[in-house]
CSV table of C-alpha atoms and ligand atoms in Angstrom, one decimal:
chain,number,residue,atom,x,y,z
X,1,UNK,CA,11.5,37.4,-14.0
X,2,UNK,CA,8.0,36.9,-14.2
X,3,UNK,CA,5.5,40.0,-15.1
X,4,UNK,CA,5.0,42.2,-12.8
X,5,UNK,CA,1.2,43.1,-13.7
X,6,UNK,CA,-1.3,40.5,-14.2
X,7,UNK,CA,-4.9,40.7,-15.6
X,8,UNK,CA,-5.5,43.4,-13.4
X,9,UNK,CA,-3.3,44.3,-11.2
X,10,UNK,CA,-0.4,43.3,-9.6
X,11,UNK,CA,-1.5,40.4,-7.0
X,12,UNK,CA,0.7,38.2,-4.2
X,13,UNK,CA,0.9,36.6,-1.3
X,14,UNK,CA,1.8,39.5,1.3
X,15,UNK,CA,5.4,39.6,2.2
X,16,UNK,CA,6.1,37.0,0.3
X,17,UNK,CA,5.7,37.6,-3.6
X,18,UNK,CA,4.6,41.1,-2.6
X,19,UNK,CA,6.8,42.9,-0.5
X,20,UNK,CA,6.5,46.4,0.9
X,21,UNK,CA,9.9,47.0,-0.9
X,22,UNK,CA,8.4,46.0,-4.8
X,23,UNK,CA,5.1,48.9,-3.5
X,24,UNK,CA,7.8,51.4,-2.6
X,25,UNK,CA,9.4,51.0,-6.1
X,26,UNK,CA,6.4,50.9,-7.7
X,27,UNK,CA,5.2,54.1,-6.4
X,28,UNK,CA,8.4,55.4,-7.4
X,29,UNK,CA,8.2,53.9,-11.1
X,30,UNK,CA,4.7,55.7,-10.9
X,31,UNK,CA,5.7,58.7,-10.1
X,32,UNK,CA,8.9,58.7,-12.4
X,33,UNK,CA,6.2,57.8,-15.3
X,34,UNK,CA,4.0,61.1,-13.8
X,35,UNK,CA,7.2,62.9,-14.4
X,36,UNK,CA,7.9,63.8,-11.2
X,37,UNK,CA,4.9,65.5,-10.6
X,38,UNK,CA,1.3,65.5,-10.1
X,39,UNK,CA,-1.5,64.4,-7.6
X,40,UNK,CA,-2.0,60.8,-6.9
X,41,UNK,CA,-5.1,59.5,-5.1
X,42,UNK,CA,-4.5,56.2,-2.9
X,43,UNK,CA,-6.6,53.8,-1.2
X,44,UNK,CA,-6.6,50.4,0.8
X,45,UNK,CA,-9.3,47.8,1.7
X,46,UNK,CA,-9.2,46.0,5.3
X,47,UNK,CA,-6.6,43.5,4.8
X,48,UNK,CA,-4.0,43.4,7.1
X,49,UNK,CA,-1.1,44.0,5.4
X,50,UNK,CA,-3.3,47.0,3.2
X,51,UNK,CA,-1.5,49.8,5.4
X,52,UNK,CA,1.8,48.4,5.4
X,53,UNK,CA,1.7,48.7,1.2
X,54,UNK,CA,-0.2,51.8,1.8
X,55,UNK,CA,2.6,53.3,3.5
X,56,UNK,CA,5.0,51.8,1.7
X,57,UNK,CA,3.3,53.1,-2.0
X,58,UNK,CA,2.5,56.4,-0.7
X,59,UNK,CA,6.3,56.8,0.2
X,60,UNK,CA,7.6,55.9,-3.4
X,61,UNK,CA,5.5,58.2,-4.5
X,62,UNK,CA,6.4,61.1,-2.5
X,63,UNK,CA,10.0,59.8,-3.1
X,64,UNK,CA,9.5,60.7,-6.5
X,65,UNK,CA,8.1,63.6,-6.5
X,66,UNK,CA,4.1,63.2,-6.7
X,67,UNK,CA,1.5,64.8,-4.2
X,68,UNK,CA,-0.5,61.7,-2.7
X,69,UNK,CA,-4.3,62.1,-1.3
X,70,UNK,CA,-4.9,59.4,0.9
X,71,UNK,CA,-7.9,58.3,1.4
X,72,UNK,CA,-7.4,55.4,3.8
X,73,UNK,CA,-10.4,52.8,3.9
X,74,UNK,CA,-12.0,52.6,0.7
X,75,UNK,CA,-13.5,50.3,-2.0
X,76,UNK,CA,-12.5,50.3,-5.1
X,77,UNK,CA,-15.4,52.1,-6.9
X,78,UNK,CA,-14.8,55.0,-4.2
X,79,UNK,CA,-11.2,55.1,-5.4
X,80,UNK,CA,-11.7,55.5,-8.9
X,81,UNK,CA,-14.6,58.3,-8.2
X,82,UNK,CA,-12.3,59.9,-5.9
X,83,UNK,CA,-9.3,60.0,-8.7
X,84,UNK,CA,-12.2,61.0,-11.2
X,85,UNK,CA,-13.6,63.6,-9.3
X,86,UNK,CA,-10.9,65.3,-7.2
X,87,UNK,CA,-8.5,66.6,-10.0
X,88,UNK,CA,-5.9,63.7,-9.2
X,89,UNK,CA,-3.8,62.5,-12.5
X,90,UNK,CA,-3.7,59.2,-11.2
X,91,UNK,CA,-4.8,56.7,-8.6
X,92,UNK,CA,-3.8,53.4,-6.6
X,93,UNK,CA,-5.8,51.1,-5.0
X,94,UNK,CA,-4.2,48.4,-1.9
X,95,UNK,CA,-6.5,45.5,-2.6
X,96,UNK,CA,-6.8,41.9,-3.7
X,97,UNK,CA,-10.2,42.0,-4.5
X,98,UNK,CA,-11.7,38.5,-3.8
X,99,UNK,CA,-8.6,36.7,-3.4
X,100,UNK,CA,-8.0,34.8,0.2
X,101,UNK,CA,-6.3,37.5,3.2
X,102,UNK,CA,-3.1,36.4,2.7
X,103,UNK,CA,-2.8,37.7,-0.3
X,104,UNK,CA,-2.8,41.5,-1.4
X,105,UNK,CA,-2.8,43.3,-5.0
X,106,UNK,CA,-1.7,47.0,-6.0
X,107,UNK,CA,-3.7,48.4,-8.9
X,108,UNK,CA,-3.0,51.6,-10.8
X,109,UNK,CA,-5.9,53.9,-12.1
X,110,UNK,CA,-5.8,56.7,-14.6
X,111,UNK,CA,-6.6,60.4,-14.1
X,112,UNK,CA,-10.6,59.6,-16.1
X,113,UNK,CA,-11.2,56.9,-13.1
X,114,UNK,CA,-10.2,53.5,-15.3
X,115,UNK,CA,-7.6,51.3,-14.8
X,116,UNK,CA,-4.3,52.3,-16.2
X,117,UNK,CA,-3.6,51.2,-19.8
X,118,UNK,CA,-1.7,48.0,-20.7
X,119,UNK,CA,0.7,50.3,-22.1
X,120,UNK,CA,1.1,52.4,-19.6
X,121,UNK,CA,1.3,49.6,-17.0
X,122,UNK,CA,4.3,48.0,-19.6
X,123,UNK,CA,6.2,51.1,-19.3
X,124,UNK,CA,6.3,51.5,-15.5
X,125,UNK,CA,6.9,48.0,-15.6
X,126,UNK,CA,10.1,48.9,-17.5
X,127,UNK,CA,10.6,51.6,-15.0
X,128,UNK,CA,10.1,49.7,-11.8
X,129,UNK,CA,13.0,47.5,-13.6
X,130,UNK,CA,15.7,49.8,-13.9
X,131,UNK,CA,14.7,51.8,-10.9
X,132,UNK,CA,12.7,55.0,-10.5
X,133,UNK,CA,14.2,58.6,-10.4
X,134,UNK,CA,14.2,59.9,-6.7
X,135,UNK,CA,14.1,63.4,-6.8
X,136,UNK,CA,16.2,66.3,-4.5
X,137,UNK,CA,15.0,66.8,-1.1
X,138,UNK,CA,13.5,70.1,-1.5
X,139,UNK,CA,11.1,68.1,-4.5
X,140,UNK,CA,9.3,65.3,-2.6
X,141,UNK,CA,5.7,65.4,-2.9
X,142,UNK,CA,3.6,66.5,-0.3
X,143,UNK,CA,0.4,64.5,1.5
X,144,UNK,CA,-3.3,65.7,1.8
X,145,UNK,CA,-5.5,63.2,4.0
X,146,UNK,CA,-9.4,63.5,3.2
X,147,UNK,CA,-12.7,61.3,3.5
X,148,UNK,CA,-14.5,60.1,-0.1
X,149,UNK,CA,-16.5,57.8,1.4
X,150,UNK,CA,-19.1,60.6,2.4
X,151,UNK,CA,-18.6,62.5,-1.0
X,152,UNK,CA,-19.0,59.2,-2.7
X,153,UNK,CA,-22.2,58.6,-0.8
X,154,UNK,CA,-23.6,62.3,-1.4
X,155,UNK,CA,-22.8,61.8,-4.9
X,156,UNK,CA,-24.4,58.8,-6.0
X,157,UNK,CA,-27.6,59.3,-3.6
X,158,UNK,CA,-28.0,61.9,-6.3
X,159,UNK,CA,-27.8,59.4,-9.1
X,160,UNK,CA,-30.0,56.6,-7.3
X,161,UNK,CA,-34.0,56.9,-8.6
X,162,UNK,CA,-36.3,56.7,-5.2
X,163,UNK,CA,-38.1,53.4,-4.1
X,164,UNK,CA,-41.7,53.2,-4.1
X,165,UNK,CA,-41.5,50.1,-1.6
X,166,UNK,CA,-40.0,49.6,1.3
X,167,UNK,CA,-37.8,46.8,0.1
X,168,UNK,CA,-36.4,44.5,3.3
X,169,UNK,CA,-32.9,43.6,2.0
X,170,UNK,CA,-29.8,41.5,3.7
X,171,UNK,CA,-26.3,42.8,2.6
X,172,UNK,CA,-23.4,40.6,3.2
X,173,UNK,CA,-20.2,42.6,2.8
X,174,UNK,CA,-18.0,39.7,4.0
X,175,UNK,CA,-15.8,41.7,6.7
X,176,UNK,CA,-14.4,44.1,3.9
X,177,UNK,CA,-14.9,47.0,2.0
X,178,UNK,CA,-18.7,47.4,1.1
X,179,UNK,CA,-19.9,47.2,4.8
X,180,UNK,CA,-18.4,51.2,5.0
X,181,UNK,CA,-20.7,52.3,1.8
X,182,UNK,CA,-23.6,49.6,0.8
X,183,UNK,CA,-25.9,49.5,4.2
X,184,UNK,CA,-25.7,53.0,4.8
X,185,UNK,CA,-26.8,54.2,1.0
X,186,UNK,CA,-29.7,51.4,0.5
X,187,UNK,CA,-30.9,52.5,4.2
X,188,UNK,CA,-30.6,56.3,2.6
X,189,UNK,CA,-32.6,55.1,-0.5
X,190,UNK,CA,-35.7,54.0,2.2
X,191,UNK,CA,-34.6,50.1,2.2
X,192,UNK,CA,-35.4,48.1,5.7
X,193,UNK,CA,-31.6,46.6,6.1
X,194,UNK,CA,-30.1,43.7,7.7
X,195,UNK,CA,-26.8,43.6,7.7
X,196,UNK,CA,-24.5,40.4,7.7
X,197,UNK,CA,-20.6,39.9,7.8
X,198,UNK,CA,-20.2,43.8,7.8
X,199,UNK,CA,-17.4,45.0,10.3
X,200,UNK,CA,-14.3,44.7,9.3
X,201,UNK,CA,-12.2,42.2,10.0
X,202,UNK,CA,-8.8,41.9,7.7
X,203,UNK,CA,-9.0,37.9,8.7
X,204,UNK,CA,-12.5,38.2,6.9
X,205,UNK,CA,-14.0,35.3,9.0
X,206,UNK,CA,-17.3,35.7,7.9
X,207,UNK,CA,-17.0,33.5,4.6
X,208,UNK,CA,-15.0,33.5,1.1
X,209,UNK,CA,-14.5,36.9,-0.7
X,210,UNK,CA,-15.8,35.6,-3.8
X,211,UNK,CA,-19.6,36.0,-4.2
X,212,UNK,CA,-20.1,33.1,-5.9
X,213,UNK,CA,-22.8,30.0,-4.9
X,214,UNK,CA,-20.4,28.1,-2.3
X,215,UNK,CA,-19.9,31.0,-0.4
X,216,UNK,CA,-23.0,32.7,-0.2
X,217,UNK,CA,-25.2,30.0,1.7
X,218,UNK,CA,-25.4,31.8,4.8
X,219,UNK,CA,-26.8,34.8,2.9
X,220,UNK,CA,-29.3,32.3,1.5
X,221,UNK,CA,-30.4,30.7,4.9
X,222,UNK,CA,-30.5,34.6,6.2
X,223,UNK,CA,-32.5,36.0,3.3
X,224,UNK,CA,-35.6,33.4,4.0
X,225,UNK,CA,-35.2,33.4,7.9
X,226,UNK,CA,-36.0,36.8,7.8
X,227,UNK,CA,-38.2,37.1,5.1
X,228,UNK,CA,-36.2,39.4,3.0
X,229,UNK,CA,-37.3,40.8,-0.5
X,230,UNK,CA,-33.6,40.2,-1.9
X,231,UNK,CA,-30.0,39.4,-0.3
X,232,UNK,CA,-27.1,41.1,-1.6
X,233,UNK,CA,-23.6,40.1,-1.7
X,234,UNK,CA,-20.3,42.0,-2.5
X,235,UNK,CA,-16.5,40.9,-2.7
X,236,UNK,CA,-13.9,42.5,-0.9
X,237,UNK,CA,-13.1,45.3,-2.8
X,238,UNK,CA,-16.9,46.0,-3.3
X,239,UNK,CA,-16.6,46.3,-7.2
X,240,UNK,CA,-19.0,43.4,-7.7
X,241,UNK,CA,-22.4,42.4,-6.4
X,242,UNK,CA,-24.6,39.2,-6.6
X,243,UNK,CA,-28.2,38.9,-5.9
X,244,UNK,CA,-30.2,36.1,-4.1
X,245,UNK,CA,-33.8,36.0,-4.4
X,246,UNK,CA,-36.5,35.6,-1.7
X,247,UNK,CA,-36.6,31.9,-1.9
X,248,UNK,CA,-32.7,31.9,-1.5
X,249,UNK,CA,-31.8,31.0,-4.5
X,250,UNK,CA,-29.1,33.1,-5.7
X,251,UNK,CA,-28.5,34.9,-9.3
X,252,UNK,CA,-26.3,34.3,-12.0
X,253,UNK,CA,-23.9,37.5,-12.5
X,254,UNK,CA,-25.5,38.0,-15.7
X,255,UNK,CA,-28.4,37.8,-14.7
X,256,UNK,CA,-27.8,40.8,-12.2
X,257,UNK,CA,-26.2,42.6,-15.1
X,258,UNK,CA,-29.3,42.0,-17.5
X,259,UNK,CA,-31.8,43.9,-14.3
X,260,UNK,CA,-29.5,46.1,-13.9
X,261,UNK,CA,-29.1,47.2,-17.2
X,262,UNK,CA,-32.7,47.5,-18.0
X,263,UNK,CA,-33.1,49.6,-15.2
X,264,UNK,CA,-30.1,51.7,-16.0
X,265,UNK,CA,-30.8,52.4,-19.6
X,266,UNK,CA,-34.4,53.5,-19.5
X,267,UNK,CA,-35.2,55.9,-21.7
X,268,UNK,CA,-31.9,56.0,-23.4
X,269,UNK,CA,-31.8,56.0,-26.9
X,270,UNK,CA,-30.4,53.3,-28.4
X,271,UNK,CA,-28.2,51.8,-25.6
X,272,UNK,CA,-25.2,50.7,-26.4
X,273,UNK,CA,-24.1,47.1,-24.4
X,274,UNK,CA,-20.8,45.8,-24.2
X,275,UNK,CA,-20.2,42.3,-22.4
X,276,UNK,CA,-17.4,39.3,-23.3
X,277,UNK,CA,-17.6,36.4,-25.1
X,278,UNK,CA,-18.2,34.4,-21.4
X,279,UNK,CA,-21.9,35.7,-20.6
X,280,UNK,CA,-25.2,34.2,-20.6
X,281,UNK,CA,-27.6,34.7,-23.8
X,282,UNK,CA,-29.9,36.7,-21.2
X,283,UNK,CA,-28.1,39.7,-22.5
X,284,UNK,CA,-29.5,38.9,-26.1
X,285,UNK,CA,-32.7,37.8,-24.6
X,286,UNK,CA,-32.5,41.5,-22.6
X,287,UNK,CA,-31.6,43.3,-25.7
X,288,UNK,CA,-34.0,42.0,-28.4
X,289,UNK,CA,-37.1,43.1,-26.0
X,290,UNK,CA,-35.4,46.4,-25.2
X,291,UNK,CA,-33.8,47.4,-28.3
X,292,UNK,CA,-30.2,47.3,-27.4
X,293,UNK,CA,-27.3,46.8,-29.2
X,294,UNK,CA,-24.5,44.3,-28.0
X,295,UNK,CA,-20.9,43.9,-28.4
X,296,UNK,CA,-18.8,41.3,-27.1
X,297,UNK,CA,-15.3,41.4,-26.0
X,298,UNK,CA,-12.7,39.2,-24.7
X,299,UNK,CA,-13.0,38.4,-21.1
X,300,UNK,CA,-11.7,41.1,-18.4
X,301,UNK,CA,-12.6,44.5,-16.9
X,302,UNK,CA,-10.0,46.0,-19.0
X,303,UNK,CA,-11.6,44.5,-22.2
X,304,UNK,CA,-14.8,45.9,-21.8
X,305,UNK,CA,-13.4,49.8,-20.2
X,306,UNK,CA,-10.9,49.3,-23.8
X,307,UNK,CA,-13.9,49.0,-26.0
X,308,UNK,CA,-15.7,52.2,-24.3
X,309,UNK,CA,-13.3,53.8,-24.9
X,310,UNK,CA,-12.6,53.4,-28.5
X,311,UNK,CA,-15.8,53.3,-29.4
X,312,UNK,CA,-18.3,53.7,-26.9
X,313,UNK,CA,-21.3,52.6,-24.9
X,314,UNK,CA,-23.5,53.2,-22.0
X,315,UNK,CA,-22.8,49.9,-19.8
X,316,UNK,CA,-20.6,46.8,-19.5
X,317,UNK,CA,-21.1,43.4,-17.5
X,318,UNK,CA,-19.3,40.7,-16.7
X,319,UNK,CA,-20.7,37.3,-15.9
X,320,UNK,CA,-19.1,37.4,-12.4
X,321,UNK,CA,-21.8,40.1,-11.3
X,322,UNK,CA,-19.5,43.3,-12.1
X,323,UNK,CA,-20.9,46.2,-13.9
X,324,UNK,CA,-19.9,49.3,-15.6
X,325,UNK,CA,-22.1,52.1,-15.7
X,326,UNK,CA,-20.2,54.5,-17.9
X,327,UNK,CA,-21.6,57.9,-17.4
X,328,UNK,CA,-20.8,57.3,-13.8
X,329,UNK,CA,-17.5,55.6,-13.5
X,330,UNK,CA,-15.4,53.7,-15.8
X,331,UNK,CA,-15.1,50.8,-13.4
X,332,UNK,CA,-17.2,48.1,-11.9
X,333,UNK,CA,-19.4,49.1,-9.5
X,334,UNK,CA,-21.0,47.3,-7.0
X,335,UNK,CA,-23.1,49.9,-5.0
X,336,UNK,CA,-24.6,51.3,-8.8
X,337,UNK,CA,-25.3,47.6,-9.2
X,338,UNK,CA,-27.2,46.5,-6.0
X,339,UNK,CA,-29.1,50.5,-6.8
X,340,UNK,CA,-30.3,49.8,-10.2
X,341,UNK,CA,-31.1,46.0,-9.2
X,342,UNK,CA,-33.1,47.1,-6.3
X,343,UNK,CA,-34.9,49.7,-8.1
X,344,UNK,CA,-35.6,47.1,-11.2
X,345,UNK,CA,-37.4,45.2,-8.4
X,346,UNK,CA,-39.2,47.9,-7.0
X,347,UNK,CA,-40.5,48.8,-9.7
X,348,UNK,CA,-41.7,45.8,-11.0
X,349,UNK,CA,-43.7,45.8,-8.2
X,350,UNK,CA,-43.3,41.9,-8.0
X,351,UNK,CA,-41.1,39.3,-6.0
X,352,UNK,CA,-37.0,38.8,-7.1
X,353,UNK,CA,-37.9,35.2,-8.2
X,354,UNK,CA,-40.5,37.0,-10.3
X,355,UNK,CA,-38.9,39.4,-12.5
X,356,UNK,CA,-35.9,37.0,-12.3
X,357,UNK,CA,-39.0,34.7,-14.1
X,358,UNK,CA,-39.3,37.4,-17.0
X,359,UNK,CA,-35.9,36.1,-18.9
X,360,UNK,CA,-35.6,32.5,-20.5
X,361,UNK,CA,-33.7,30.1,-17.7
X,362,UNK,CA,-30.1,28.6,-18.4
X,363,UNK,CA,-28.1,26.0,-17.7
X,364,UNK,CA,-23.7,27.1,-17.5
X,365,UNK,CA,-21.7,24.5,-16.7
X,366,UNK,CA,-18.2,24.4,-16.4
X,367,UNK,CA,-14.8,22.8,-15.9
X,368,UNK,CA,-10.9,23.2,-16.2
X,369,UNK,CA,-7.8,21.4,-17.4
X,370,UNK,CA,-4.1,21.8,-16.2
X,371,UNK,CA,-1.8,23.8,-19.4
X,372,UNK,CA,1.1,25.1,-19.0
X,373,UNK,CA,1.4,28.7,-20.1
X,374,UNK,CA,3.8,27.8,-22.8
X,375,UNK,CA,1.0,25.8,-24.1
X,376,UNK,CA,-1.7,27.8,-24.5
X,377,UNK,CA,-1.0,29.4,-27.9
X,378,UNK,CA,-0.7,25.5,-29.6
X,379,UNK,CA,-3.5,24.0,-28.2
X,380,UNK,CA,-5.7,26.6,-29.2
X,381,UNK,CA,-4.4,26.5,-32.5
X,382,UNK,CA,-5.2,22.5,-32.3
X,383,UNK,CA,-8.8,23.3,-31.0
X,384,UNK,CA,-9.6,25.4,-33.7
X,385,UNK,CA,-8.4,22.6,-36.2
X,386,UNK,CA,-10.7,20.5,-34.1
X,387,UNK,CA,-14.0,22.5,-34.2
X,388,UNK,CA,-13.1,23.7,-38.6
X,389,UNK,CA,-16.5,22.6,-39.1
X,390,UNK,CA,-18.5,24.1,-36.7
X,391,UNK,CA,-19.3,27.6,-36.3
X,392,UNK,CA,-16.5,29.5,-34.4
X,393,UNK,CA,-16.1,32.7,-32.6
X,394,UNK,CA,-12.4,33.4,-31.9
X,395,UNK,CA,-13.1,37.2,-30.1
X,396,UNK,CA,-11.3,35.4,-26.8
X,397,UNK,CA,-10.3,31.5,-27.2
X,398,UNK,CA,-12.7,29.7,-28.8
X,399,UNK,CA,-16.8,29.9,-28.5
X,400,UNK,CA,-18.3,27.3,-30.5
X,401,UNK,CA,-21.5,29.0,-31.5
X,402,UNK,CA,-24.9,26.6,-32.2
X,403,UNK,CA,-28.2,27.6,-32.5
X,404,UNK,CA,-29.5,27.8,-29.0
X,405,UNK,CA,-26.6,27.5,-27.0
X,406,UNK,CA,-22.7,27.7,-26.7
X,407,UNK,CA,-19.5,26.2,-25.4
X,408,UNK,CA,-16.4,28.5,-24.6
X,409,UNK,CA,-12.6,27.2,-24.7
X,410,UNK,CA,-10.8,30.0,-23.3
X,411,UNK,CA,-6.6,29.9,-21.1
X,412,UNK,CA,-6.9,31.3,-18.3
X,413,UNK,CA,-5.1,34.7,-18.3
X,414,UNK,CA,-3.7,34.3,-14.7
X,415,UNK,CA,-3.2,30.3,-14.0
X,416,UNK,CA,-2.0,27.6,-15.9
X,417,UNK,CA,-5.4,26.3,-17.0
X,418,UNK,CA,-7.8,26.4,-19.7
X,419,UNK,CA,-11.6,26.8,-18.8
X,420,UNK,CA,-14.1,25.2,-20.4
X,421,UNK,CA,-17.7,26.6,-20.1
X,422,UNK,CA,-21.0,25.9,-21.7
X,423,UNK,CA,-24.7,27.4,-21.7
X,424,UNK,CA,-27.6,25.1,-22.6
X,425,UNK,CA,-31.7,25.3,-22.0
X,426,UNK,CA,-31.2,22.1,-20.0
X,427,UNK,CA,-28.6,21.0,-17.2
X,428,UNK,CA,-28.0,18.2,-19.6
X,429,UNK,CA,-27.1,19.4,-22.6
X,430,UNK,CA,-24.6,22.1,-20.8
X,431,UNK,CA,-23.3,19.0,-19.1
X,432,UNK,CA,-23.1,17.2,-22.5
X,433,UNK,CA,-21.7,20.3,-24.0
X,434,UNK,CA,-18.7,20.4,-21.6
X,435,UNK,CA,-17.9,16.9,-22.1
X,436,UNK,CA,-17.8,17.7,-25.7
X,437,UNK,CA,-15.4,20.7,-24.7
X,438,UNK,CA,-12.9,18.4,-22.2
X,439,UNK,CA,-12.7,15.9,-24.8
X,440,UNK,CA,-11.3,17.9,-27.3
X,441,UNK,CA,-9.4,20.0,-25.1
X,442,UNK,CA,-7.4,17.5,-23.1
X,443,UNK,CA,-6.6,15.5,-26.9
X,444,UNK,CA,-5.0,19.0,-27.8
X,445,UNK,CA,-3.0,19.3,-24.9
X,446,UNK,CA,-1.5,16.0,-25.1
X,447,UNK,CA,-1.0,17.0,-28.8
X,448,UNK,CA,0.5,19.9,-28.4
X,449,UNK,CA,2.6,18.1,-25.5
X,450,UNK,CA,4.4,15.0,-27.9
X,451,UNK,CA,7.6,15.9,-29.2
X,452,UNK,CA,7.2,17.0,-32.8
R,1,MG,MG1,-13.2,43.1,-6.8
């Protein structure tokens, strides 16, 4: 029986791997974990089958006992303020984030607005096993419908600082879930806005979910056809956000973190920055002008929302352009990233490319290798024979640390691969770097592979 969460989430093809039957007994382990009791917040993106496990959810919920608020369309960061904000002692969110249509996720929040716990997630895992308790007939929960969205809206319009400049900006929401929050608030915050790929459309025809370079070309055609000051790019569940510059060019997800970050952490004292072992040396670059402190974490949302809360800090980043502005939400945010971005550029008075200019320029390259999951533990153990005599970080895999740049080793947490990602001052050595990495990596696996 494989596991039923993954990284985050629970994630499969739609009535296939992930049937409406599994959502109705996990709203029912849920519930049983709840005690039989309590209010639960749930919400679903635009994908096709997003009602279906909406219905089904919100039934094994109410099957066992829990009050549900359903909020219908929402993104993700709407969710979590929603569960945060609204007395709810839990949330759920229908979404598969950047993953293809056919696909759909279910992902549990906790009453503070994070996403559930590995160990709570393990024991409603054991729950959803055995079976959830329904409860007597005169018990089932009962369902409130409301809006967020506006709330939501209200709510961080209060947070947002005001723009000097009238800032033309393109948003491409690719079909899903930001085109029903991002337009509206950067329009709000005095922003001239053109918006791309943003009605809904579960089939998302537009382009890919993921913002990442191959998928955002349109956005970069659009943003110098019009003249834009900046595009802006979310995936589908509107957690994350990349940037692309007036030339076109887009921005690294760190990169977007780093602006953000600055912006966000003015005037606090001694800011407190956690990020993972996997992003660019910008944030070092960031935090030696600024006088931040930096910790880094394995790889993963749930890394970084772990170390908050153990031992604090004001924001966490990801490399993939997801943010975490704490005394907001604990949860990426990809409406407080494109605000504090914006407002970074606004107030440098400058182009994108500009301040983008004001932070050293790298070079990440990368590449993968096929290991099984059985694997994984042996060839890293064989890697870290391999690299005895350099300097080695082992926070998340293995980050071979030199003086002016790095190479990462890391198994994937989802897929039966191992990355292998490097960050140089020059295309080259990051290219040379990798090769480096592959070399080594694919003599462990056929190490770890021979009979012993
Ligand atoms: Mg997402």
């Amino acid at each position: 029986m494989p596991k039923l969460f993954g990284t985050f989430g629970v994630r499969g093809l739609a009535n296939q791997d992930l049937t409406p039957e599994a959502a109705y007994r996990l709203g029912l382990a849920y519930a049983t974990h709840l005690g039989g009791k309590g209010k639960i917040a749930i919400g679903h993106d635009n994908r096709t089958s997003s009602e279906m496990f909406e219905s089904a959810m919100a039934a094994g919920l109410l099957a066992g006992g829990c009050n549900v608020l359903r909020l219908y369309l929402t993104p993700t960061p709407v969710l979590s303020f929603a569960t945060k904000n609204f007395g709810c002692d839990g949330g759920v969110m229908i979404t598969a984030s950047h993953n293809p249509a056919e696909y759909n996720g279910i992902k549990l929040w906790a009453e503070d607005g994070a996403g559930l716990e590995r160990e709570c997630e393990r024991e409603i895992e054991a729950i959803f096993e055995k079976g959830g308790e329904q409860v007597e007939w005169f018990e089932t929960g009962k369902t409130t419908k409301m809006d967020a969205i506006g709330p939501y809206v209200r709510a961080i319009l209060e947070r947002a600082p005001r723009f000097k400049r009238k800032l033309r900006v393109v948003v491409d929401c690719a079909n899903a879930m930001g085109s029903l929050v991002t337009p509206q608030i950067l329009r709000e915050l005095g922003c001239s806005v053109l918006s791309m790929n943003s009605n809904l459309d579960g089939t998302f025809p537009g382009r890919k979910l993921e913002p990442v370079p191959e998928n955002l070309g349109e956005l970069s055609k659009t943003v110098v056809a019009c003249k834009a000051d900046v595009g802006i790019a979310h995936d589908g569940d509107a957690d994350r956000t990349i940037m692309v510059n007036e030339k076109g060019e887009i921005l690294s997800g760190d990169r977007v973190f780093a602006f953000a970050a600055m912006r966000y952490l003015k005037g606090k004292k001694s800011p407190r920055v956690i990020t993972t072992v996997a992003t660019s040396m910008v944030i070092e670059d960031m935090a030696k002008k600024l006088g931040w402190s930096v910790v880094r974490g394995k790889v993963g949302e749930p890394e970084i929302v772990g170390i908050f809360k153990k031992s604090g800090g004001d924001i966490g980043g990801e490399e993939n352009g997801g943010v975490l502005f704490f005394d907001w939400l604990p949860c990426r945010e990809g409406m407080m990233t494109a605000i504090q971005f914006l407002a970074a550029v606004d107030e440098s008075g400058g182009t994108v490319s500009e301040l983008d200019a004001t932070l050293p320029k790298y070079y990440q390259f990368k590449q993968r290798a096929k290991c099984p999951n059985e694997m994984k533990e042996k060839v890293l153990e064989i890697l870290a024979g391999a690299f005895s005599d350099y300097r080695v970080d082992r926070t998340d895999g293995i980050r071979v640390v030199f003086d002016a740049d790095w190479l990462l080793l890391r198994p994937s947490g989802t897929e039966p691969i191992f990355r292998c990602f490097a960050e140089a001052k020059t295309s080259k050595r990051a290219e040379d770097l990798v090769g480096l990495g592959m070399k080594e990596l694919e003599k462990a696996i056929k190490k770890a592979s021979a009979p012993s």
